[in-house]
Amino acid sequence: MPAHRLISLAEAVRRYTRDGMQYASGAALPIGSDAIVFGRELLRQRRSKLHAIFHCNSQQLNLLAAAGAVDKAECGFSGLEVFGFANGLRRAVESGQTALEDYSNLAMALRLLGGALNWPFVPATVNIGSDIQHRSAFAPEDYPSTTKIPTVTDPFSGREIGAFSPLRPELAAIHVSLADPQGNAIMLGSEWSRFELSRAAGKVILIADAIVDGACMLQFPNLVRIPDILVEAVVYHPFAAWPQSSPGWYDADEAHMLHMNQALATAEGTAQYLNEFVYGVNSLDDYLARIGDDVRARLSATATGFLLDPFRQWIKTPEQVAALLAHTPETHA
Amino acid sequence: MPAHRLISLAEAVRRYTRDGMQYASGAALPIGSDAIVFGRELLRQRRSKLHAIFHCNSQQLNLLAAAGAVDKAECGFSGLEVFGFANGLRRAVESGQTALEDYSNLAMALRLLGGALNWPFVPATVNIGSDIQHRSAFAPEDYPSTTKIPTVTDPFSGREIGAFSPLRPELAAIHVSLADPQGNAIMLGSEWSRFELSRAAGKVILIADAIVDGACMLQFPNLVRIPDILVEAVVYHPFAAWPQSSPGWYDADEAHMLHMNQALATAEGTAQYLNEFVYGVNSLDDYLARIGDDVRARLSATATGFLLDPFRQWIKTPEQVAALLAHTPETHA
Amino acid sequence: MSELPYTRQEMMAIAAGRELRDGELAIFGVGLSMLAGYFAQAHHAPRLRSMTEGGVYGATPVGGLPWGIECNRLSANATSFTHALDALGFLVASGRCDVGIIGAAQVDKFGNVNTTGIWQDGLGEHYRAPDTRLTGAGGANDIACGAGRVVIMVSHEAKRFAERVDYISSPGYLEGGNARARHGFVGGGPSAIVTTLGVLRPEPDSKEFVLTGYYPFSSVAEIQAHTGWALRVAADVQEIAPPSSAELAALRRVDVTGALRKPAKHGK
Amino acid sequence: MSELPYTRQEMMAIAAGRELRDGELAIFGVGLSMLAGYFAQAHHAPRLRSMTEGGVYGATPVGGLPWGIECNRLSANATSFTHALDALGFLVASGRCDVGIIGAAQVDKFGNVNTTGIWQDGLGEHYRAPDTRLTGAGGANDIACGAGRVVIMVSHEAKRFAERVDYISSPGYLEGGNARARHGFVGGGPSAIVTTLGVLRPEPDSKEFVLTGYYPFSSVAEIQAHTGWALRVAADVQEIAPPSSAELAALRRVDVTGALRKPAKHGK
């Protein structure tokens, strides 16, 4: 095994991303866990023409689309739940800048399952019969669509159902609650489709709110749903999902959720947001400072905090993580 | 919610099983977790003509088949790993008493996945091209078989693959490490296919090595892979998997594994084994006594014992469980 | 409205909650539908087995309306967390779930739901970007295909009640009659559209939704005026009972931050 | 044999272990194949990423040969436990796994493996119960279909090396040549049959297995005499190096209870 797989956020984006790539977010629904900081860094490094695979939209996709970095997107849900429509994505879709291919939430999970299994297709008993089947944003002239969710005949009954195309995104940046330096990861709260995604993606980067000693994983192997053998690199980044929530660590930042979404509704607001919260952010310390000490303290006083209690003894301090990072890891074989 | 779902082993078998039923074991491979006590009770209550769905054989199927209680079985693996061939099952198969339909281990997992999803068929990229596809013990004259794993055409590529039939067993008796009285369960060690089975089965009974307070589940919700809403009843039964192992609780009983398998090799040996370790066992205390205090102590000194440490504070004593059992639970709505 | 001891949104949530029965397995979407579901559990269905599409089991919200179906306000007291494939696939699309509650931006006379987009002049033959992009199907399509029955909650405005939705995000009865059978859906389809003005239910054969109930503060004429198709009225149409004090108390225990007592916001 | 400082079983395990390369993702079956795999990790492939079909990751056996792929001897120090669908499906059948080691009761000249049953007079047209029931395919079929390459470990006896196996449990090259292509298997097929007497490898085009190596204690003639088909010999056949002292030490650290130094037993 390599000494560790920890690298910086900037290095992860530099090393594993490129313009035009199929990029997947590993998240828990629109307003929960998501490696939003990865999207911020993608924009800092001016990545563009992304093909975004987001099981659900999140503020990350909202931001990337608002900034004009997304040519294509595939989603099961494109809103922000109670926070309303995702204004940045909405604007990009309505203007035609981003082609958004619609599926349901189960469809996205099944397509990742099919990618993980390397199946040629996945049986579809949902999405059929609706315009999700009939209409394709990626092939608009094909109506009713014969290629998006074509029919397949069950050989046992002769019944016709649908067939989903499997997803195998080139890279997934998966948000996790805890990772060890090798890349073993624990997720708290709904997994959503991060388990399937970690197997479907060509490469996996973990973005972890905290780093724990490997002994934590040996104590709770049944919680390690992403083992190190699947992981290229681990990025340590507190408040990685901000302004969204991370169960155990912090609640959603209601004020910033609304502020950010309002900003992304216009090009001007987006430019201002990018300057303040993306381009101008130079380091992890700077990022945390912009969230604000009092805000972070308030968000950290989450009613879910007890979920972390069994693991606290193994959590490494920022200084311990920095010491590890100071030694460049070997490349993952 | 009902007050609790705890019932006795005898009551569980009385209430939820019948001759000729499709019965599934929830186990972790041939020599690990399995609700072997459930099979012992099936025989005490003289259930017969079972259609056994065992992802893998275990000493439970070995015993049931040896006793002549299994007409049909579907398995991915029918041995006992390093303990060798399963002599009881082998004898039943070779004599023609049990028709054993062969699949691979992945096939069984996928068929349970398909059952859980209520799919009409499951894509098969394994088992095709081998005699597992061509030969059917349930339809012996159909050769090469057109019904066991028929072909299906991928609508995207035109390529032909196979199609598995989904499994939806009438009842699953699933062995778990820890359950709360409501039926929330934690499994330690490989899940094997217990997660998928718990969703594919018509009804689920948990057989738990120990009962914990519900507070344990609230502390570790990500470990609760079988939530109470899926569960009919919970049976408390220490050493439920004996002579097999249960990670955290006890190791495999090498001597009894060999003794049992040797006994099951003949009708006489089976009759003797049944008399000594099945029919003659009148209670949980009697069962534990037949294993023997010293043997139980030795098996409990497992190197995996530390896996239970985070949960020990919530484990109920036998007396506490007995007190709960004394109050008949409401029937699960 | 100000003289009523409850809001129209609260009446809608309670009417929707009345659709749920004790012991059922139910899935709630986000927002109002979640409040309706947890209200039912708090009031008349204590053994309701609830989940969200994130695979959050056994939880009840704390601190107010959850921002989402995996929000910390819901994750603070769950007995089990799994995942989308489990909740939406193994338990809903499979047909195991008895009932689901979904929202709608647009709904038509056959209970088809649009949450994808609005095209001012219709979508036409070739797909194009919508004039107004909505939130997409989310899990609602899966619930609409698989749940035993579906309750649709929607604010009663004429623009939302269309003769034909611009885009079917989640299937109701499609073109009506037994059109669903063509696709083999295991779920039974929408059993009720519960709105801020009343309740609509499908006719047994045609599956066209007709008005079966109005609230103490609404009327048949008002409802028809706010419906974009020629809404027919059931022979046995009747006034729906107002919230009982016990119902209202239960709802407000769930809706601790009073989301249903504020002006309606856009959302899923 | 008694004069050798190692047993034939140990030679086989070491020869099989030599097939594994550092950094590969590898899946081990139970018994000897597991010892071969963990030997490789202990000796020349420290960064081998290993798993078993139970979804046991990061573990190394303690206290002796594990009784099974989920045995407590293996579960005592795992970093992750998942499940069969993950290990055999997501990681093996998908084509992600570089190499697998499987056993065989019978193997034929095209590397097809039988672990299902023996039929004295062949199986014939209609399926019937085998005269001798074996263990079934287990995960070996999935490994044979999906792993990048497969190493077959088998005790070298004529009855086990058949012109044609009674039943193909796990596909090798089927009828040879490119017969596998018909089924679209993502895995490449068996790269070696490692036995108690030597090593066989497939010819590039015909895919017929030929003898490429014999051990210091065996010979071409002995191997041919113990093979049930007319075994051809590769032009570059050569003697395989005996276990080095480092290899033997590493193997014996893994095989703490000396399973490979005892008489062979039946098993998977």
mmCIF file of C-alpha atoms in Angstrom, chain A residues 52-296:
data_model
loop_
_atom_site.group_PDB
_atom_site.id
_atom_site.type_symbol
_atom_site.label_atom_id
_atom_site.label_comp_id
_atom_site.label_asym_id
_atom_site.label_seq_id
_atom_site.Cartn_x
_atom_site.Cartn_y
_atom_site.Cartn_z
ATOM 1 C CA ALA A 52 -22.051 16.525 -15.388
ATOM 2 C CA ILE A 53 -23.502 13.318 -13.942
ATOM 3 C CA PHE A 54 -25.378 14.424 -10.856
ATOM 4 C CA HIS A 55 -27.789 11.920 -9.387
ATOM 5 C CA CYS A 56 -29.438 15.098 -8.112
ATOM 6 C CA ASN A 57 -28.562 18.676 -8.671
ATOM 7 C CA SER A 58 -26.876 20.443 -5.761
ATOM 8 C CA GLN A 59 -25.370 23.866 -5.207
ATOM 9 C CA GLN A 60 -22.298 22.468 -6.928
ATOM 10 C CA LEU A 61 -24.067 21.866 -10.235
ATOM 11 C CA ASN A 62 -26.031 25.069 -9.732
ATOM 12 C CA LEU A 63 -22.731 26.945 -9.451
ATOM 13 C CA LEU A 64 -20.936 25.122 -12.268
ATOM 14 C CA ALA A 65 -23.871 25.638 -14.618
ATOM 15 C CA ALA A 66 -24.287 29.272 -13.599
ATOM 16 C CA ALA A 67 -20.615 29.832 -14.377
ATOM 17 C CA GLY A 68 -21.077 28.359 -17.836
ATOM 18 C CA ALA A 69 -18.855 25.353 -17.233
ATOM 19 C CA VAL A 70 -21.442 22.672 -18.025
ATOM 20 C CA ASP A 71 -22.394 21.682 -21.563
ATOM 21 C CA LYS A 72 -24.364 18.593 -20.674
ATOM 22 C CA ALA A 73 -25.948 17.345 -17.499
ATOM 23 C CA GLU A 74 -27.908 14.267 -16.497
ATOM 24 C CA CYS A 75 -30.013 14.454 -13.361
ATOM 25 C CA GLY A 76 -32.839 12.839 -11.508
ATOM 26 C CA PHE A 77 -33.847 16.056 -9.774
ATOM 27 C CA SER A 78 -32.722 19.536 -10.698
ATOM 28 C CA GLY A 79 -34.130 21.670 -7.870
ATOM 29 C CA LEU A 80 -32.957 22.496 -4.373
ATOM 30 C CA GLU A 81 -35.921 20.972 -2.518
ATOM 31 C CA VAL A 82 -37.391 23.446 -0.054
ATOM 32 C CA PHE A 83 -34.827 26.030 -1.156
ATOM 33 C CA GLY A 84 -36.650 26.137 -4.482
ATOM 34 C CA PHE A 85 -35.498 26.024 -8.066
ATOM 35 C CA ALA A 86 -31.787 25.980 -8.765
ATOM 36 C CA ASN A 87 -31.496 29.354 -10.387
ATOM 37 C CA GLY A 88 -28.062 28.922 -11.918
ATOM 38 C CA LEU A 89 -28.853 25.610 -13.525
ATOM 39 C CA ARG A 90 -32.256 26.889 -14.536
ATOM 40 C CA ARG A 91 -30.761 29.868 -16.290
ATOM 41 C CA ALA A 92 -28.224 27.691 -18.102
ATOM 42 C CA VAL A 93 -30.935 25.281 -19.223
ATOM 43 C CA GLU A 94 -33.428 27.902 -20.307
ATOM 44 C CA SER A 95 -30.759 29.710 -22.329
ATOM 45 C CA GLY A 96 -29.770 26.476 -24.028
ATOM 46 C CA GLN A 97 -26.228 26.640 -22.700
ATOM 47 C CA THR A 98 -26.633 23.421 -20.756
ATOM 48 C CA ALA A 99 -28.471 20.471 -22.271
ATOM 49 C CA LEU A 100 -30.151 18.735 -19.342
ATOM 50 C CA GLU A 101 -31.220 15.135 -19.861
ATOM 51 C CA ASP A 102 -33.993 14.162 -17.463
ATOM 52 C CA TYR A 103 -34.346 10.923 -15.569
ATOM 53 C CA SER A 104 -35.946 10.021 -12.266
ATOM 54 C CA ASN A 105 -33.972 9.549 -9.070
ATOM 55 C CA LEU A 106 -34.310 5.781 -9.208
ATOM 56 C CA ALA A 107 -33.260 5.785 -12.829
ATOM 57 C CA MET A 108 -30.005 7.518 -11.937
ATOM 58 C CA ALA A 109 -29.319 4.994 -9.168
ATOM 59 C CA LEU A 110 -30.070 2.101 -11.513
ATOM 60 C CA ARG A 111 -27.897 3.539 -14.259
ATOM 61 C CA LEU A 112 -25.003 3.732 -11.800
ATOM 62 C CA LEU A 113 -25.773 0.174 -10.681
ATOM 63 C CA GLY A 114 -25.631 -0.896 -14.318
ATOM 64 C CA GLY A 115 -22.342 0.935 -14.757
ATOM 65 C CA ALA A 116 -20.902 -0.766 -11.700
ATOM 66 C CA LEU A 117 -21.953 -4.151 -13.070
ATOM 67 C CA ASN A 118 -20.758 -3.288 -16.576
ATOM 68 C CA TRP A 119 -24.129 -4.323 -17.939
ATOM 69 C CA PRO A 120 -25.023 -3.271 -21.466
ATOM 70 C CA PHE A 121 -28.419 -2.090 -20.246
ATOM 71 C CA VAL A 122 -30.537 -1.968 -17.088
ATOM 72 C CA PRO A 123 -34.189 -3.078 -16.936
ATOM 73 C CA ALA A 124 -36.525 -0.105 -16.559
ATOM 74 C CA THR A 125 -39.968 -0.470 -15.022
ATOM 75 C CA VAL A 126 -40.083 3.242 -14.177
ATOM 76 C CA ASN A 127 -39.751 6.302 -16.436
ATOM 77 C CA ILE A 128 -41.418 4.335 -19.219
ATOM 78 C CA GLY A 129 -44.641 5.723 -20.605
ATOM 79 C CA SER A 130 -43.784 9.270 -19.508
ATOM 80 C CA ASP A 131 -42.033 12.049 -21.394
ATOM 81 C CA ILE A 132 -38.825 11.063 -19.631
ATOM 82 C CA GLN A 133 -38.832 8.136 -22.031
ATOM 83 C CA HIS A 134 -40.221 9.984 -25.025
ATOM 84 C CA ARG A 135 -38.114 13.146 -24.926
ATOM 85 C CA SER A 136 -34.349 13.440 -25.120
ATOM 86 C CA ALA A 137 -32.517 16.720 -24.639
ATOM 87 C CA PHE A 138 -29.385 15.083 -26.054
ATOM 88 C CA ALA A 139 -31.211 13.875 -29.196
ATOM 89 C CA PRO A 140 -34.046 16.404 -29.542
ATOM 90 C CA GLU A 141 -35.200 15.325 -32.996
ATOM 91 C CA ASP A 142 -35.700 11.717 -31.978
ATOM 92 C CA TYR A 143 -39.382 11.768 -30.972
ATOM 93 C CA PRO A 144 -40.753 9.657 -29.533
ATOM 94 C CA SER A 145 -37.229 8.747 -28.530
ATOM 95 C CA THR A 146 -36.085 5.283 -29.545
ATOM 96 C CA THR A 147 -32.607 5.621 -28.109
ATOM 97 C CA LYS A 148 -32.881 7.135 -24.648
ATOM 98 C CA ILE A 149 -34.896 4.415 -22.906
ATOM 99 C CA PRO A 150 -35.592 1.879 -25.645
ATOM 100 C CA THR A 151 -37.826 -1.116 -25.066
ATOM 101 C CA VAL A 152 -36.590 -4.601 -24.306
ATOM 102 C CA THR A 153 -38.624 -7.781 -24.223
ATOM 103 C CA ASP A 154 -38.649 -9.927 -21.101
ATOM 104 C CA PRO A 155 -37.775 -13.418 -22.357
ATOM 105 C CA PHE A 156 -39.807 -15.077 -19.590
ATOM 106 C CA SER A 157 -43.153 -13.354 -20.141
ATOM 107 C CA GLY A 158 -42.837 -11.631 -23.505
ATOM 108 C CA ARG A 159 -43.704 -8.377 -21.767
ATOM 109 C CA GLU A 160 -42.053 -5.184 -22.968
ATOM 110 C CA ILE A 161 -40.285 -2.955 -20.492
ATOM 111 C CA GLY A 162 -37.641 -0.240 -20.874
ATOM 112 C CA ALA A 163 -33.863 -0.283 -20.863
ATOM 113 C CA PHE A 164 -31.674 2.324 -19.208
ATOM 114 C CA SER A 165 -28.194 3.113 -20.438
ATOM 115 C CA PRO A 166 -25.584 2.456 -17.725
ATOM 116 C CA LEU A 167 -23.428 5.290 -16.421
ATOM 117 C CA ARG A 168 -19.652 5.012 -16.124
ATOM 118 C CA PRO A 169 -18.444 8.530 -15.399
ATOM 119 C CA GLU A 170 -14.769 9.169 -15.912
ATOM 120 C CA LEU A 171 -14.299 10.692 -12.469
ATOM 121 C CA ALA A 172 -16.342 10.874 -9.301
ATOM 122 C CA ALA A 173 -15.591 13.305 -6.472
ATOM 123 C CA ILE A 174 -17.391 11.732 -3.544
ATOM 124 C CA HIS A 175 -18.120 13.538 -0.337
ATOM 125 C CA VAL A 176 -17.651 11.413 2.791
ATOM 126 C CA SER A 177 -17.875 12.108 6.491
ATOM 127 C CA LEU A 178 -14.644 10.342 7.425
ATOM 128 C CA ALA A 179 -11.753 8.919 5.448
ATOM 129 C CA ASP A 180 -8.508 7.378 6.517
ATOM 130 C CA PRO A 181 -5.290 8.393 4.774
ATOM 131 C CA GLN A 182 -5.412 5.253 2.607
ATOM 132 C CA GLY A 183 -8.866 6.047 1.255
ATOM 133 C CA ASN A 184 -11.195 3.916 3.324
ATOM 134 C CA ALA A 185 -14.348 5.935 3.859
ATOM 135 C CA ILE A 186 -17.366 6.159 6.140
ATOM 136 C CA MET A 187 -20.515 7.997 5.125
ATOM 137 C CA LEU A 188 -23.017 9.088 7.764
ATOM 138 C CA GLY A 189 -26.606 9.656 6.728
ATOM 139 C CA SER A 190 -28.191 8.555 3.508
ATOM 140 C CA GLU A 191 -25.704 7.073 1.080
ATOM 141 C CA TRP A 192 -27.957 8.135 -1.752
ATOM 142 C CA SER A 193 -26.016 6.487 -4.642
ATOM 143 C CA ARG A 194 -22.439 7.006 -3.506
ATOM 144 C CA PHE A 195 -21.852 3.262 -3.057
ATOM 145 C CA GLU A 196 -22.887 2.430 -6.611
ATOM 146 C CA LEU A 197 -21.082 5.486 -7.970
ATOM 147 C CA SER A 198 -17.819 4.499 -6.292
ATOM 148 C CA ARG A 199 -17.965 1.245 -8.291
ATOM 149 C CA ALA A 200 -19.238 2.754 -11.552
ATOM 150 C CA ALA A 201 -16.750 5.600 -11.884
ATOM 151 C CA GLY A 202 -13.472 5.192 -13.701
ATOM 152 C CA LYS A 203 -11.664 7.008 -10.911
ATOM 153 C CA VAL A 204 -12.752 8.028 -7.432
ATOM 154 C CA ILE A 205 -11.543 10.983 -5.347
ATOM 155 C CA LEU A 206 -12.768 11.266 -1.781
ATOM 156 C CA ILE A 207 -13.466 14.680 -0.289
ATOM 157 C CA ALA A 208 -13.613 14.142 3.462
ATOM 158 C CA ASP A 209 -14.809 16.469 6.201
ATOM 159 C CA ALA A 210 -12.274 14.796 8.465
ATOM 160 C CA ILE A 211 -9.411 12.316 8.393
ATOM 161 C CA VAL A 212 -9.346 9.451 10.864
ATOM 162 C CA ASP A 213 -6.713 6.932 11.747
ATOM 163 C CA GLY A 214 -6.986 3.597 9.968
ATOM 164 C CA ALA A 215 -7.763 1.954 13.309
ATOM 165 C CA CYS A 216 -11.218 3.492 13.058
ATOM 166 C CA MET A 217 -11.921 1.472 9.939
ATOM 167 C CA LEU A 218 -10.692 -1.749 11.535
ATOM 168 C CA GLN A 219 -13.152 -1.150 14.374
ATOM 169 C CA PHE A 220 -16.074 -0.474 12.011
ATOM 170 C CA PRO A 221 -15.393 -2.393 8.799
ATOM 171 C CA ASN A 222 -19.124 -2.731 8.085
ATOM 172 C CA LEU A 223 -19.321 1.060 7.872
ATOM 173 C CA VAL A 224 -16.517 1.258 5.332
ATOM 174 C CA ARG A 225 -18.614 1.233 2.232
ATOM 175 C CA ILE A 226 -15.837 2.604 0.045
ATOM 176 C CA PRO A 227 -12.617 0.613 0.538
ATOM 177 C CA ASP A 228 -9.246 2.072 -0.336
ATOM 178 C CA ILE A 229 -8.711 -0.236 -3.291
ATOM 179 C CA LEU A 230 -11.199 1.866 -5.263
ATOM 180 C CA VAL A 231 -9.753 5.254 -4.391
ATOM 181 C CA GLU A 232 -7.159 7.366 -6.221
ATOM 182 C CA ALA A 233 -6.801 10.195 -3.756
ATOM 183 C CA VAL A 234 -8.179 11.674 -0.559
ATOM 184 C CA VAL A 235 -8.744 15.392 -0.058
ATOM 185 C CA TYR A 236 -9.120 16.685 3.481
ATOM 186 C CA HIS A 237 -11.555 19.573 3.516
ATOM 187 C CA PRO A 238 -13.689 20.634 6.490
ATOM 188 C CA PHE A 239 -17.043 22.121 5.486
ATOM 189 C CA ALA A 240 -16.621 20.554 2.071
ATOM 190 C CA ALA A 241 -20.392 20.523 1.535
ATOM 191 C CA TRP A 242 -21.062 24.053 2.755
ATOM 192 C CA PRO A 243 -23.599 25.666 2.462
ATOM 193 C CA GLN A 244 -25.213 22.227 2.366
ATOM 194 C CA SER A 245 -25.241 19.876 5.297
ATOM 195 C CA SER A 246 -23.098 16.947 6.368
ATOM 196 C CA PRO A 247 -24.790 14.705 8.952
ATOM 197 C CA GLY A 248 -22.810 14.664 12.160
ATOM 198 C CA TRP A 249 -20.665 17.631 11.127
ATOM 199 C CA TYR A 250 -22.836 20.618 10.247
ATOM 200 C CA ASP A 251 -26.304 21.722 9.260
ATOM 201 C CA ALA A 252 -27.293 23.473 6.067
ATOM 202 C CA ASP A 253 -26.505 27.175 6.093
ATOM 203 C CA GLU A 254 -29.938 28.516 5.339
ATOM 204 C CA ALA A 255 -28.853 32.102 4.792
ATOM 205 C CA HIS A 256 -26.044 31.222 2.407
ATOM 206 C CA MET A 257 -28.188 28.659 0.566
ATOM 207 C CA LEU A 258 -30.648 31.430 -0.213
ATOM 208 C CA HIS A 259 -27.974 34.061 -0.880
ATOM 209 C CA MET A 260 -26.048 31.789 -3.220
ATOM 210 C CA ASN A 261 -29.098 30.693 -5.135
ATOM 211 C CA GLN A 262 -30.281 34.253 -5.489
ATOM 212 C CA ALA A 263 -26.868 35.331 -6.746
ATOM 213 C CA LEU A 264 -26.785 32.554 -9.330
ATOM 214 C CA ALA A 265 -30.080 33.761 -10.818
ATOM 215 C CA THR A 266 -28.225 36.388 -12.843
ATOM 216 C CA ALA A 267 -24.925 36.652 -14.669
ATOM 217 C CA GLU A 268 -23.976 39.629 -12.566
ATOM 218 C CA GLY A 269 -24.803 37.941 -9.317
ATOM 219 C CA THR A 270 -22.883 34.887 -10.412
ATOM 220 C CA ALA A 271 -19.799 36.948 -11.250
ATOM 221 C CA GLN A 272 -19.963 38.584 -7.878
ATOM 222 C CA TYR A 273 -20.423 35.273 -6.092
ATOM 223 C CA LEU A 274 -17.508 33.754 -7.978
ATOM 224 C CA ASN A 275 -15.259 36.636 -7.064
ATOM 225 C CA GLU A 276 -16.180 36.513 -3.437
ATOM 226 C CA PHE A 277 -16.500 32.802 -2.761
ATOM 227 C CA VAL A 278 -14.514 31.056 -5.492
ATOM 228 C CA TYR A 279 -11.764 32.928 -7.312
ATOM 229 C CA GLY A 280 -10.805 34.970 -4.297
ATOM 230 C CA VAL A 281 -10.401 32.021 -1.977
ATOM 231 C CA ASN A 282 -6.756 31.105 -1.661
ATOM 232 C CA SER A 283 -6.557 28.401 0.935
ATOM 233 C CA LEU A 284 -8.510 26.208 3.268
ATOM 234 C CA ASP A 285 -8.017 28.744 6.045
ATOM 235 C CA ASP A 286 -9.282 31.515 3.796
ATOM 236 C CA TYR A 287 -12.308 29.368 2.859
ATOM 237 C CA LEU A 288 -13.146 28.701 6.475
ATOM 238 C CA ALA A 289 -12.705 32.375 7.298
ATOM 239 C CA ARG A 290 -15.192 33.367 4.622
ATOM 240 C CA ILE A 291 -17.789 31.084 6.086
ATOM 241 C CA GLY A 292 -17.070 32.810 9.370
ATOM 242 C CA ASP A 293 -16.197 31.531 12.806
ATOM 243 C CA ASP A 294 -19.586 32.232 14.316
ATOM 244 C CA VAL A 295 -21.448 30.711 11.393
ATOM 245 C CA ARG A 296 -19.319 27.596 11.520
#
